[in-house]
């Protein structure tokens, strides 16, 4: 709920849009600890859909795996820290780092490490680092980078009940 009628709303001071200290505070206090909208579910509707977003200083890969589940990972190869993915894709079978060709499945697990073979027990520890929380609501993929975050449902409170009549999950994205 709003604290005052909309007629009494005021614009933010221009410094909120240009001052680097405000930008840093926003990165830390909002995108680092709060739920935020990352994309529409239609952008990840088919297995092999991949979306890359930039959130502050972090690059994040969102994927739809072969079972249709949506995942989010930090866009950093576990080998040498290179960016794994540079653009959105459709029909993607795997994510391959351009630096030394480490390949990851769309669920983030490490698939291969050419040219050297990596023991199977090490592979399970070398997958892409997941964003701690990924949930959907109203046709939107939400992320939260804090490990201690409440569930999205808890965070939204009674908003889902208030919006039920609009059937937001079935809106089309264009």
Short mmCIF file of C-alpha atoms in Angstrom, two decimals:
data_model
loop_
_atom_site.label_atom_id
_atom_site.label_comp_id
_atom_site.label_asym_id
_atom_site.label_seq_id
_atom_site.Cartn_x
_atom_site.Cartn_y
_atom_site.Cartn_z
CA UNK A 1 0.00 0.00 0.00
CA UNK A 2 1.06 3.58 -0.49
CA UNK A 3 1.64 5.84 2.47
CA UNK A 4 -0.02 8.88 0.88
CA UNK A 5 -2.49 9.60 -1.93
CA UNK A 6 -0.95 9.62 -5.41
CA UNK A 7 -1.75 13.34 -5.71
CA UNK A 8 0.89 13.98 -3.06
CA UNK A 9 3.59 11.90 -4.78
CA UNK A 10 6.85 13.68 -5.58
CA UNK A 11 9.59 12.95 -8.09
CA UNK A 12 12.99 11.79 -6.90
CA UNK A 13 15.82 14.28 -6.90
CA UNK A 14 17.88 14.03 -10.15
CA UNK A 15 20.91 12.86 -8.14
CA UNK A 16 19.15 9.52 -7.59
CA UNK A 17 19.57 8.87 -11.32
CA UNK A 18 23.13 10.15 -11.81
CA UNK A 19 25.12 9.97 -8.57
CA UNK A 20 27.45 6.94 -8.43
CA UNK A 21 26.89 6.53 -4.67
CA UNK A 22 23.15 6.07 -5.24
CA UNK A 23 23.88 3.59 -8.03
CA UNK A 24 26.13 1.58 -5.72
CA UNK A 25 23.55 1.65 -2.92
CA UNK A 26 20.87 0.46 -5.37
CA UNK A 27 23.09 -2.42 -6.52
CA UNK A 28 23.76 -3.53 -2.97
CA UNK A 29 20.42 -2.91 -1.31
CA UNK A 30 18.00 -3.73 -4.11
CA UNK A 31 19.57 -6.03 -6.70
CA UNK A 32 21.85 -7.71 -4.16
CA UNK A 33 19.22 -8.50 -1.52
CA UNK A 34 15.70 -8.07 -2.94
CA UNK A 35 13.52 -9.90 -5.46
CA UNK A 36 13.61 -8.32 -8.93
CA UNK A 37 12.05 -9.08 -12.31
CA UNK A 38 14.56 -10.60 -14.73
CA UNK A 39 12.47 -11.40 -17.82
CA UNK A 40 9.12 -12.66 -19.07
CA UNK A 41 8.54 -16.42 -18.95
CA UNK A 42 7.77 -16.36 -22.69
CA UNK A 43 11.46 -15.59 -23.28
CA UNK A 44 12.29 -18.96 -21.67
CA UNK A 45 9.29 -20.96 -22.83
CA UNK A 46 11.06 -23.70 -24.80
CA UNK A 47 13.91 -26.05 -23.89
CA UNK A 48 17.12 -24.48 -25.18
CA UNK A 49 16.02 -20.88 -24.64
CA UNK A 50 18.80 -18.81 -23.07
CA UNK A 51 18.69 -15.19 -21.91
CA UNK A 52 21.61 -13.11 -20.66
CA UNK A 53 20.96 -10.15 -18.36
CA UNK A 54 23.27 -7.64 -16.72
CA UNK A 55 22.41 -6.76 -13.12
CA UNK A 56 24.74 -4.17 -11.69
CA UNK A 57 28.20 -5.66 -12.00
CA UNK A 58 26.89 -9.23 -12.42
CA UNK A 59 26.08 -10.99 -15.65
CA UNK A 60 23.42 -13.69 -15.27
CA UNK A 61 22.41 -16.51 -17.63
CA UNK A 62 18.81 -17.72 -17.52
CA UNK A 63 18.04 -21.05 -19.20
CA UNK A 64 15.16 -23.38 -19.92
CA UNK A 65 16.48 -26.94 -19.64
CA UNK A 66 15.25 -29.99 -21.55
CA UNK A 67 12.56 -30.67 -18.92
CA UNK A 68 11.26 -27.08 -19.21
CA UNK A 69 12.64 -25.91 -15.85
CA UNK A 70 13.99 -22.35 -15.62
CA UNK A 71 17.44 -21.85 -14.07
CA UNK A 72 19.65 -18.81 -13.38
CA UNK A 73 23.44 -18.85 -13.08
CA UNK A 74 26.21 -16.32 -12.76
CA UNK A 75 27.77 -15.93 -16.20
CA UNK A 76 31.27 -16.92 -15.09
CA UNK A 77 33.16 -20.02 -16.22
CA UNK A 78 34.44 -22.05 -13.28
CA UNK A 79 37.77 -22.61 -15.05
CA UNK A 80 39.25 -19.15 -15.67
CA UNK A 81 36.37 -16.77 -14.98
CA UNK A 82 35.52 -15.89 -18.58
CA UNK A 83 31.98 -14.95 -19.56
CA UNK A 84 30.33 -18.17 -20.75
CA UNK A 85 27.50 -16.66 -22.76
CA UNK A 86 27.41 -13.29 -24.53
CA UNK A 87 23.91 -13.20 -26.04
CA UNK A 88 20.40 -14.65 -25.94
CA UNK A 89 19.88 -17.93 -27.81
CA UNK A 90 17.14 -20.31 -28.88
CA UNK A 91 17.56 -24.03 -29.46
CA UNK A 92 20.75 -24.11 -27.39
CA UNK A 93 21.97 -27.59 -26.43
CA UNK A 94 24.78 -26.55 -24.08
CA UNK A 95 26.67 -23.48 -22.87
CA UNK A 96 30.31 -23.44 -23.95
CA UNK A 97 32.93 -21.07 -22.57
CA UNK A 98 34.82 -19.49 -25.48
CA UNK A 99 38.10 -19.41 -23.53
CA UNK A 100 38.97 -23.09 -22.98
CA UNK A 101 35.75 -24.77 -24.19
CA UNK A 102 34.36 -25.91 -20.88
CA UNK A 103 30.80 -27.05 -21.63
CA UNK A 104 27.82 -26.79 -19.28
CA UNK A 105 24.37 -28.34 -19.53
CA UNK A 106 21.36 -26.02 -19.39
CA UNK A 107 20.82 -27.07 -15.76
CA UNK A 108 24.27 -25.59 -15.00
CA UNK A 109 26.10 -28.86 -14.44
CA UNK A 110 29.53 -29.30 -15.97
CA UNK A 111 29.39 -31.53 -19.05
CA UNK A 112 32.98 -31.59 -20.33
CA UNK A 113 36.39 -29.98 -19.91
CA UNK A 114 38.41 -30.48 -23.08
CA UNK A 115 41.17 -31.17 -23.72
CA UNK A 116 41.89 -32.61 -20.25
CA UNK A 117 39.50 -35.09 -18.71
CA UNK A 118 38.09 -34.10 -15.34
CA UNK A 119 37.25 -36.89 -12.89
CA UNK A 120 33.49 -37.37 -12.47
CA UNK A 121 33.64 -36.60 -8.73
CA UNK A 122 35.17 -33.16 -9.49
CA UNK A 123 32.65 -32.36 -12.23
CA UNK A 124 29.79 -32.28 -9.74
CA UNK A 125 31.59 -29.44 -7.91
CA UNK A 126 32.42 -27.38 -10.99
CA UNK A 127 29.02 -26.49 -12.41
CA UNK A 128 27.98 -22.88 -12.97
CA UNK A 129 27.22 -21.04 -9.72
CA UNK A 130 23.44 -20.71 -9.39
CA UNK A 131 21.64 -17.52 -8.44
CA UNK A 132 20.27 -18.49 -4.99
CA UNK A 133 16.56 -17.96 -5.77
CA UNK A 134 14.58 -18.24 -9.02
CA UNK A 135 10.77 -18.15 -9.03
CA UNK A 136 7.98 -17.11 -11.37
CA UNK A 137 4.86 -15.05 -10.81
CA UNK A 138 2.39 -13.53 -13.25
CA UNK A 139 4.43 -14.62 -16.27
CA UNK A 140 7.62 -13.00 -14.96
CA UNK A 141 10.86 -14.66 -13.83
CA UNK A 142 12.06 -13.17 -10.55
CA UNK A 143 15.54 -13.54 -9.05
CA UNK A 144 17.00 -12.90 -5.64
CA UNK A 145 20.77 -13.03 -5.11
CA UNK A 146 20.60 -13.25 -1.32
CA UNK A 147 20.91 -16.71 0.23
CA UNK A 148 18.72 -15.60 3.17
CA UNK A 149 15.82 -14.29 1.05
CA UNK A 150 12.22 -15.14 1.88
CA UNK A 151 10.26 -17.02 -0.79
CA UNK A 152 8.74 -14.85 -3.51
CA UNK A 153 5.27 -15.78 -2.26
CA UNK A 154 6.15 -14.58 1.23
CA UNK A 155 7.72 -11.40 -0.19
CA UNK A 156 4.66 -10.56 -2.32
CA UNK A 157 2.25 -10.98 0.57
CA UNK A 158 -1.38 -10.70 -0.54
CA UNK A 159 -0.56 -9.29 -4.00
CA UNK A 160 -1.11 -12.64 -5.80
CA UNK A 161 -4.62 -12.89 -4.33
CA UNK A 162 -5.43 -9.34 -5.38
CA UNK A 163 -4.29 -10.01 -8.95
CA UNK A 164 -5.83 -13.50 -9.38
CA UNK A 165 -8.77 -12.25 -11.45
CA UNK A 166 -6.43 -10.96 -14.19
CA UNK A 167 -4.98 -14.37 -15.23
CA UNK A 168 -1.51 -12.82 -15.58
CA UNK A 169 0.22 -16.16 -16.17
CA UNK A 170 -1.50 -16.45 -19.55
CA UNK A 171 -0.72 -12.99 -20.91
CA UNK A 172 1.22 -13.05 -24.15
CA UNK A 173 4.60 -11.41 -24.52
CA UNK A 174 5.41 -9.58 -27.75
#
